[in-house]
CSV table of C-alpha atoms in Angstrom, one decimal:
chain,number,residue,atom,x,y,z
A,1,UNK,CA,-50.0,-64.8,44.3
A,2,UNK,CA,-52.2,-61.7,43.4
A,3,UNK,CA,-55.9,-62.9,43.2
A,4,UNK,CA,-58.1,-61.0,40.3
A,5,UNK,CA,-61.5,-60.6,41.7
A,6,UNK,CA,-64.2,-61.5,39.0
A,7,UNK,CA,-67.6,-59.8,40.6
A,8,UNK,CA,-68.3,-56.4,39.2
A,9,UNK,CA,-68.3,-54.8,43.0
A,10,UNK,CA,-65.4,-56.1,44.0
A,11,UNK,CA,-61.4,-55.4,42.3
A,12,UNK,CA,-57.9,-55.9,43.4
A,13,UNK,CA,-57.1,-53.2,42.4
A,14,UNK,CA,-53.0,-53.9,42.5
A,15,UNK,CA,-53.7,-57.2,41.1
A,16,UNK,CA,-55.5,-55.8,37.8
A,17,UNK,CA,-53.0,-53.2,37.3
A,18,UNK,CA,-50.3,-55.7,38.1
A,19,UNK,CA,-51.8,-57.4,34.7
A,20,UNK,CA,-52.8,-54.8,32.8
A,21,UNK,CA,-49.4,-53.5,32.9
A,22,UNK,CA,-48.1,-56.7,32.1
A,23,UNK,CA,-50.2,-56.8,28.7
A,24,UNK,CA,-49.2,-53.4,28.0
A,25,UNK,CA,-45.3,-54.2,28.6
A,26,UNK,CA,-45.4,-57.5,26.3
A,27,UNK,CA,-47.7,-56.1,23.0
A,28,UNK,CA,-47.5,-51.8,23.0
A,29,UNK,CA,-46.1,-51.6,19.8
A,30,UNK,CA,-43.7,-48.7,21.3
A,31,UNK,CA,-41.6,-50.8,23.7
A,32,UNK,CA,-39.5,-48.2,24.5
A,33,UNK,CA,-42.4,-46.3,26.2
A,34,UNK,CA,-43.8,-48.9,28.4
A,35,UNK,CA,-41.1,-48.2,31.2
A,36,UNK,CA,-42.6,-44.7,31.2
A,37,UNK,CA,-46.0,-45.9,31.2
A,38,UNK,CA,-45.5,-48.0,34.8
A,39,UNK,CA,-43.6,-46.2,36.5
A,40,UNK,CA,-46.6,-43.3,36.3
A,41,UNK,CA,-49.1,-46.0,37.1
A,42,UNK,CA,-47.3,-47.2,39.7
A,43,UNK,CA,-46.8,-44.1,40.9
A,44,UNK,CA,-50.4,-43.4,41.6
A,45,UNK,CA,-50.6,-46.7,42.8
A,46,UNK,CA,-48.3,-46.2,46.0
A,47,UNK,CA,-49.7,-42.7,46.2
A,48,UNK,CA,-53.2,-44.0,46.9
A,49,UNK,CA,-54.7,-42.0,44.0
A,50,UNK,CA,-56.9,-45.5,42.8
A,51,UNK,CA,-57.6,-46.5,46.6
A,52,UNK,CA,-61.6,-46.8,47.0
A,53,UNK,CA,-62.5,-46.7,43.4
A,54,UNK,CA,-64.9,-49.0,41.9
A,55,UNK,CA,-64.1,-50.5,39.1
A,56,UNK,CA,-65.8,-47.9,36.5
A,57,UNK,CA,-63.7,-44.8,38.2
A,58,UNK,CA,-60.3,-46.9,38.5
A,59,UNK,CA,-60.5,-47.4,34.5
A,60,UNK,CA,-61.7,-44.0,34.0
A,61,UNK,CA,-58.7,-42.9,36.3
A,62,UNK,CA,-56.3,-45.7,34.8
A,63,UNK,CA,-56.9,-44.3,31.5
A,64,UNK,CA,-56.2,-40.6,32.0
A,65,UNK,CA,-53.3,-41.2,33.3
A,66,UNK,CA,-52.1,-44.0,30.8
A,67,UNK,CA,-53.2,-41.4,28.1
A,68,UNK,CA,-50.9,-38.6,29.8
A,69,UNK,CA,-47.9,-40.8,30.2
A,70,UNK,CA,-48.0,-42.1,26.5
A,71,UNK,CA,-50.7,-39.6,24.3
A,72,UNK,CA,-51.8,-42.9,22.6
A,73,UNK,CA,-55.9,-42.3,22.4
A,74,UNK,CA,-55.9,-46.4,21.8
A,75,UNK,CA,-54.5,-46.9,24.8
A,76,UNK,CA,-57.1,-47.3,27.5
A,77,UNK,CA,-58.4,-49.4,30.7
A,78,UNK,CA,-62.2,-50.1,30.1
A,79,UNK,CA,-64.8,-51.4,32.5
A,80,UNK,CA,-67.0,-54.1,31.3
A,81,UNK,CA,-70.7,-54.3,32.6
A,82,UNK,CA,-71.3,-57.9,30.9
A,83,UNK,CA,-68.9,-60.3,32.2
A,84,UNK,CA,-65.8,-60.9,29.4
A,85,UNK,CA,-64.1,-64.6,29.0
A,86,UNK,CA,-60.7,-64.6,30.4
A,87,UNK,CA,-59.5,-66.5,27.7
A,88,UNK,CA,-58.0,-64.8,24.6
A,89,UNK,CA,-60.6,-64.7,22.1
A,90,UNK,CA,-60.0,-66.3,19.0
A,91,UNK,CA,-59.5,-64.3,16.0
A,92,UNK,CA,-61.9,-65.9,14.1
A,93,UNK,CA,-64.6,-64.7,16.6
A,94,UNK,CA,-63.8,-61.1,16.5
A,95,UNK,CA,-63.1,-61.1,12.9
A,96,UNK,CA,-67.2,-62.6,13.1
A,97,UNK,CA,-68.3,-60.1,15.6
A,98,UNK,CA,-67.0,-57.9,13.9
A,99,UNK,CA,-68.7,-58.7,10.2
A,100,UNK,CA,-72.2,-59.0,12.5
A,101,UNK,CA,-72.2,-55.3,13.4
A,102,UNK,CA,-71.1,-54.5,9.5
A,103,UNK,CA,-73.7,-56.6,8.6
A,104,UNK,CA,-76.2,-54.6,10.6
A,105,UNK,CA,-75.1,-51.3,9.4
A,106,UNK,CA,-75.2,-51.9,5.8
A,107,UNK,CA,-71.6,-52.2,5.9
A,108,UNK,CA,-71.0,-48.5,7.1
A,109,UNK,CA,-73.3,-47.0,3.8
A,110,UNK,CA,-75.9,-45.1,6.1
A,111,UNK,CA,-77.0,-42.7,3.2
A,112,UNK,CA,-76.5,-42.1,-0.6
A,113,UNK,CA,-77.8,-39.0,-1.9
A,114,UNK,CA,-77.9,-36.8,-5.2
A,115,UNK,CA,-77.9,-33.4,-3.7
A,116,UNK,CA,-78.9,-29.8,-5.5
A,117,UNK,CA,-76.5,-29.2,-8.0
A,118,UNK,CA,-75.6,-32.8,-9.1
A,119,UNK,CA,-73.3,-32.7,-5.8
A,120,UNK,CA,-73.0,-36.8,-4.4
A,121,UNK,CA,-73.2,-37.4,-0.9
A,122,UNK,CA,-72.4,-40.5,1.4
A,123,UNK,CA,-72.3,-41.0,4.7
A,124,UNK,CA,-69.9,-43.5,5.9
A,125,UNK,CA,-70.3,-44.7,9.6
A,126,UNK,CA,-67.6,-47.2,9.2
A,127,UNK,CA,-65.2,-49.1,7.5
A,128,UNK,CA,-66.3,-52.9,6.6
A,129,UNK,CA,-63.9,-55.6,5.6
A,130,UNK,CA,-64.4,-55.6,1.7
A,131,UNK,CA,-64.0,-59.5,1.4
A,132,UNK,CA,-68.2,-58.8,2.1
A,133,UNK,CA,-68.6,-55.0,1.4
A,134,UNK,CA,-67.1,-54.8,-1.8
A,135,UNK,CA,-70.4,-55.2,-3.6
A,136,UNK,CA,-71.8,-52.2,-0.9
A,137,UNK,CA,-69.3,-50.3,-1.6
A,138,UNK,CA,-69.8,-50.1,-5.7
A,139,UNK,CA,-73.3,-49.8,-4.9
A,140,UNK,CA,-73.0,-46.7,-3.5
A,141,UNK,CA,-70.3,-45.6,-6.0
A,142,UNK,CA,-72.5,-46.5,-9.1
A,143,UNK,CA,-75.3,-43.7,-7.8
A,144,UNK,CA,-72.4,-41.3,-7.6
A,145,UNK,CA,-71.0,-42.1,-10.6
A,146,UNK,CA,-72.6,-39.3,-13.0
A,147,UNK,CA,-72.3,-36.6,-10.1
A,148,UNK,CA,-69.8,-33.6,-10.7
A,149,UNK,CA,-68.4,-33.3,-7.3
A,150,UNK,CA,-68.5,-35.7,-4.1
A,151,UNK,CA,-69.4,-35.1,-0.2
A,152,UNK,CA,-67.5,-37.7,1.5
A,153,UNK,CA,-69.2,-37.6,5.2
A,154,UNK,CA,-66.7,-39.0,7.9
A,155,UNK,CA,-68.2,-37.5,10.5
A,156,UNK,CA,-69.4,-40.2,12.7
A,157,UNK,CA,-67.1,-42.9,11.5
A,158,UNK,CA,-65.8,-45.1,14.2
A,159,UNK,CA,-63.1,-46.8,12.2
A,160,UNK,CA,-62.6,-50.4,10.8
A,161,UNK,CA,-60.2,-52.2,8.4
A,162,UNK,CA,-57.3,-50.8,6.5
A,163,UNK,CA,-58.0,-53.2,3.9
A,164,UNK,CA,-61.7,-51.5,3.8
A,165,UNK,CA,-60.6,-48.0,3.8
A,166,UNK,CA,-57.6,-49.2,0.7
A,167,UNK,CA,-61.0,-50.0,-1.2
A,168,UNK,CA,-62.5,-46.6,-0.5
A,169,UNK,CA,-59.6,-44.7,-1.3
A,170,UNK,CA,-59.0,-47.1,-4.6
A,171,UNK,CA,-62.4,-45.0,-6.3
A,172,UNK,CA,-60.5,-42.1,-6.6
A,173,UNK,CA,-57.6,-42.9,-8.0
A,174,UNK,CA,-56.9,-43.9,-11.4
A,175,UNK,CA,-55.2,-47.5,-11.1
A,176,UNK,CA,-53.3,-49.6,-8.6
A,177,UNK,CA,-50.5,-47.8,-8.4
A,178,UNK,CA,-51.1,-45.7,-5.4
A,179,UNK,CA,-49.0,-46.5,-2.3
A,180,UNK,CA,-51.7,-45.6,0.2
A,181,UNK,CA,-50.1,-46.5,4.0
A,182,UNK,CA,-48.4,-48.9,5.1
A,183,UNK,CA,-48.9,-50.9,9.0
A,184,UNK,CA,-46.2,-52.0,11.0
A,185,UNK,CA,-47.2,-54.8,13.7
A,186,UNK,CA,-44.6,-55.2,16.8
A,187,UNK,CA,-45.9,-59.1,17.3
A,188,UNK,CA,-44.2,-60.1,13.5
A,189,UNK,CA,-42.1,-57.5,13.4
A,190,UNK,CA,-43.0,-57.1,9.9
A,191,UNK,CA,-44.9,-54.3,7.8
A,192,UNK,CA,-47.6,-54.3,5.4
A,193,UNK,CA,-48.0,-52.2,2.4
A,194,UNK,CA,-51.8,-50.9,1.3
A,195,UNK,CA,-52.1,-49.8,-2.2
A,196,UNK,CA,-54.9,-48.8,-4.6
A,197,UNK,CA,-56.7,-51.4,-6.2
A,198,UNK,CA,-56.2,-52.6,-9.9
A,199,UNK,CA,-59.5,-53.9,-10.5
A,200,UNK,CA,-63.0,-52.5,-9.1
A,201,UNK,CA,-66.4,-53.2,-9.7
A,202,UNK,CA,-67.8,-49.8,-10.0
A,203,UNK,CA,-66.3,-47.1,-11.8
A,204,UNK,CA,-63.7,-44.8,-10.7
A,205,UNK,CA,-64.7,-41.4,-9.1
A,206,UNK,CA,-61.8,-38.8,-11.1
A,207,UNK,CA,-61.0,-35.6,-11.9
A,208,UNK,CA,-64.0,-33.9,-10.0
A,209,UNK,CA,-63.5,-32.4,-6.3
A,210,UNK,CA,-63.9,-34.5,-3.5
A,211,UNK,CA,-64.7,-33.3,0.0
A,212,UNK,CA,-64.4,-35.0,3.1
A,213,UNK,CA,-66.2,-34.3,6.3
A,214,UNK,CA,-64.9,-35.0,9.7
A,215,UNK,CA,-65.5,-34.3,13.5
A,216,UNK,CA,-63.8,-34.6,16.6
A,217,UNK,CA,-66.0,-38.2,16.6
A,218,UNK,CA,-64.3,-39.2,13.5
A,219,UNK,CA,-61.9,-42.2,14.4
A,220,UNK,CA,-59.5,-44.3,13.3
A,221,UNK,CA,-60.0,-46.3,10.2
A,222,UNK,CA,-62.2,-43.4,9.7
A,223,UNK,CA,-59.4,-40.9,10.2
A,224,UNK,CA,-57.0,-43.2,8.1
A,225,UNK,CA,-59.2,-42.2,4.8
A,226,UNK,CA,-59.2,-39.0,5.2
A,227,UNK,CA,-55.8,-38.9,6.3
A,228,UNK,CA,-54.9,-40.7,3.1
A,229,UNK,CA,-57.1,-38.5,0.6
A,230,UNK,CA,-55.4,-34.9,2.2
A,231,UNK,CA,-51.5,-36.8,2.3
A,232,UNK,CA,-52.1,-37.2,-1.6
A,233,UNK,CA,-54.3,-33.6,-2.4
A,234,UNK,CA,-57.0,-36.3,-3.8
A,235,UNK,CA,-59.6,-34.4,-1.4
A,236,UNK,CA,-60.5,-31.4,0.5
A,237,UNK,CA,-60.8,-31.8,4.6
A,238,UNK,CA,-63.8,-29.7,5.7
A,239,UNK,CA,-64.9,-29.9,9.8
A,240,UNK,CA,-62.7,-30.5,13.3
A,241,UNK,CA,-59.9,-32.2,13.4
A,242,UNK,CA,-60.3,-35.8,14.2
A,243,UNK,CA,-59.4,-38.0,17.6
A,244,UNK,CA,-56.4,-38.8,17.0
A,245,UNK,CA,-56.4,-42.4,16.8
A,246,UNK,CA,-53.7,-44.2,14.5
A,247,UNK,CA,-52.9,-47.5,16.4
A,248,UNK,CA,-54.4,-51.1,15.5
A,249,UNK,CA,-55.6,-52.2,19.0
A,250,UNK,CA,-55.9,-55.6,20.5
A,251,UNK,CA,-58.3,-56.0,23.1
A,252,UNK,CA,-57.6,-58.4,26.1
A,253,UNK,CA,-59.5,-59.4,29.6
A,254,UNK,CA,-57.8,-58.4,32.8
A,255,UNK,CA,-60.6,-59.3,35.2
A,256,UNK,CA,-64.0,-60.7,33.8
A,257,UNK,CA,-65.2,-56.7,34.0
A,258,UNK,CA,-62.2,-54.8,33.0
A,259,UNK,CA,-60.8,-54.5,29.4
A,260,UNK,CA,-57.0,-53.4,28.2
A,261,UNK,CA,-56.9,-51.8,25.0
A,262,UNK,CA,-53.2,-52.2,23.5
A,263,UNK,CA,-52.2,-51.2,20.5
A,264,UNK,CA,-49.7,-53.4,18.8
A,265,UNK,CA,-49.6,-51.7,15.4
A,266,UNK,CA,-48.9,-48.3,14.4
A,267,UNK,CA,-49.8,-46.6,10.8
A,268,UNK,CA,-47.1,-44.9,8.7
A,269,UNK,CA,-48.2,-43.1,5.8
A,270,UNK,CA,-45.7,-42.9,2.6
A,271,UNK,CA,-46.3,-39.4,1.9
A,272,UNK,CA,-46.2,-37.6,5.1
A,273,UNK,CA,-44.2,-40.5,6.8
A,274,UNK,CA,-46.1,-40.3,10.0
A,275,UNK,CA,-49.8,-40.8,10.7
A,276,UNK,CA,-52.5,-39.1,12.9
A,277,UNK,CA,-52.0,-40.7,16.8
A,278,UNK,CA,-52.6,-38.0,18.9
A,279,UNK,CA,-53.2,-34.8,16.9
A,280,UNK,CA,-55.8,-35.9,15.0
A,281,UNK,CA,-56.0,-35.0,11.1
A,282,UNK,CA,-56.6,-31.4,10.6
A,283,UNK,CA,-58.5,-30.2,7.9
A,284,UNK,CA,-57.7,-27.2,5.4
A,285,UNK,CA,-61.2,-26.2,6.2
A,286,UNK,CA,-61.5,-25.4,10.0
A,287,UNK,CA,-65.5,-25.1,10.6
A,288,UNK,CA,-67.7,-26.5,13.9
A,289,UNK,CA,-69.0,-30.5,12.4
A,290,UNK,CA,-72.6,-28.8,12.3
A,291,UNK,CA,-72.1,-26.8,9.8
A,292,UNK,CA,-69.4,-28.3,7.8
A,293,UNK,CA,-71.9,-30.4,5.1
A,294,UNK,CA,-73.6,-26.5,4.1
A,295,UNK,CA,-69.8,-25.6,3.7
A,296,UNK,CA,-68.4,-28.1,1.4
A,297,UNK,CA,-71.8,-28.1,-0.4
A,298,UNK,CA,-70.9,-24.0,-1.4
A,299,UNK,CA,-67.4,-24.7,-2.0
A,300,UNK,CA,-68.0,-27.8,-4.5
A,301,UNK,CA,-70.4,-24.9,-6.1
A,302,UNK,CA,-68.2,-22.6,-6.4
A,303,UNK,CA,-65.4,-24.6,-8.0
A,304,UNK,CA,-67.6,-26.6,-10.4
A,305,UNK,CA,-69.2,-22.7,-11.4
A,306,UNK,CA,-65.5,-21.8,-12.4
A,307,UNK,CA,-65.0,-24.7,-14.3
């Protein structure tokens, strides 16, 4: 039997790809691809590509080519420099990780602003679960409530919950009745429908322009809301187009210092009936991230001008 070393100098390497594969095989949520996915792997393997890599290079390697058999940007080999726990980790300790680091970044609300022109502005780092953020989050709508147009800045969001970024999306639309996306999960075999929200507790940001900001940074849950607001022409994209990352990902030990990434969940949005994995969303405004805020800020002029 294959022995997984657990020192961060030392790796079977065959033994961690051995497992890593394995994961990958059992949760991808496209089981049809997985065949594709080992037989490149394994095909570096035997051609001695990974031989004498430490374990940082082998997942840097490992991942490249993972991402060019499958373009799935959630689908990675990571090295660990802290030791992990072999043993799954409990939901319930991820979910709480998870609300610690929220918790520390005022639940993704880094800045609120009134800008020149009664413009709003908020920058949204990432998306919280809004079982604890909902009273952030109509914070930060209440300022903006009286503005005439809003800046939504996506531009270093890392991602977070589809329940969080339903919430978001929920202020600019007029009542519950929005199908928003919908998340299929391999594991259950069973889909789950995200709508606007009925009910919020902060009014409702309508009929004035919305602009959202992105980067080539912008990720995930982060790309799901501005995916969402361009499917349904409730905003303007303004920036680069995004990563590319549309996949719910479960994260599982191989060895004590290297990670699999799987995603086991995939995004399908009822408008465009797709999502974003691997092209990224693509604004209507194509301009570098730098300069994209002094962009939307003279478009949301000029169409507040003409009325």
């Amino acid at each position: 039997m294959t022995t997984i070393a657990d020192t961060a100098g030392t790796l079977d390497t065959a033994g961690t790809l051995d497992r890593a594969l394995a994961l990958i095989t059992a949760g991808y949520v496209f089981p049809e691809r997985t065949a594709a996915i080992e037989t490149a792997i394994r095909g570096h393997l035997a051609a001695g590509t990974y031989e004498g890599l430490a374990a940082p290079e082998l997942c840097a390697a490992v991942t490249a080519h993972l991402q060019e058999a499958c373009p799935d940007k959630h689908l990675r080999l990571l090295y660990e420099q802290e030791p992990q726990p072999m043993e799954e980790e409990p939901e319930e300790l991820a979910e709480a990780r998870f609300e610690s680091m929220c918790v520390e970044a005022n639940f993704g609300v880094q800045r609120v602003e009134r800008l020149d022109g009664n413009l709003g502005y908020l920058d949204l780092r990432l998306i919280a679960d809004p079982a604890t953020a909902a009273g952030t989050f109509a914070a930060a709508m209440q300022l903006l409530a009286r503005t005439e147009a809003l800046i939504l800045d996506l531009r270093k969001n890392i991602g977070g919950l589809p329940s969080g970024v339903a919430l978001w999306c929920s202020y600019f639309f007029p009542d519950g009745e929005t199908h928003l996306n919908d998340v299929y999960d391999r594991k259950t075999e069973s889909t789950r429908q995200y709508w606007t929200s009925t009910h919020l507790p902060a009014p409702r940001y309508l009929d004035r322009p919305v602009y959202v900001l992105t980067s080539d940074s912008t990720f995930s849950g982060g790309e799901e809301l501005a995916y969402n607001l361009q499917a349904t022409k409730r905003a303007t994209l303004v920036g680069e187009t995004t990563r590319g990352g549309a996949h719910p990902t479960a994260r599982i030990s191989v060895t004590p210092h290297v990670t699999v990434t799987v995603p086991t969940a995939r995004s399908i949005n009822p408008v465009t009936g797709t999502n974003w994995e691997g092209v990224g969303v693509i604004p209507e405004i194509s301009v570098p991230a730098g300069t994209a805020l002094e962009t939307a800020v003279e478009h949301a002029l000029r169409r507040i001008t003409a009325g």
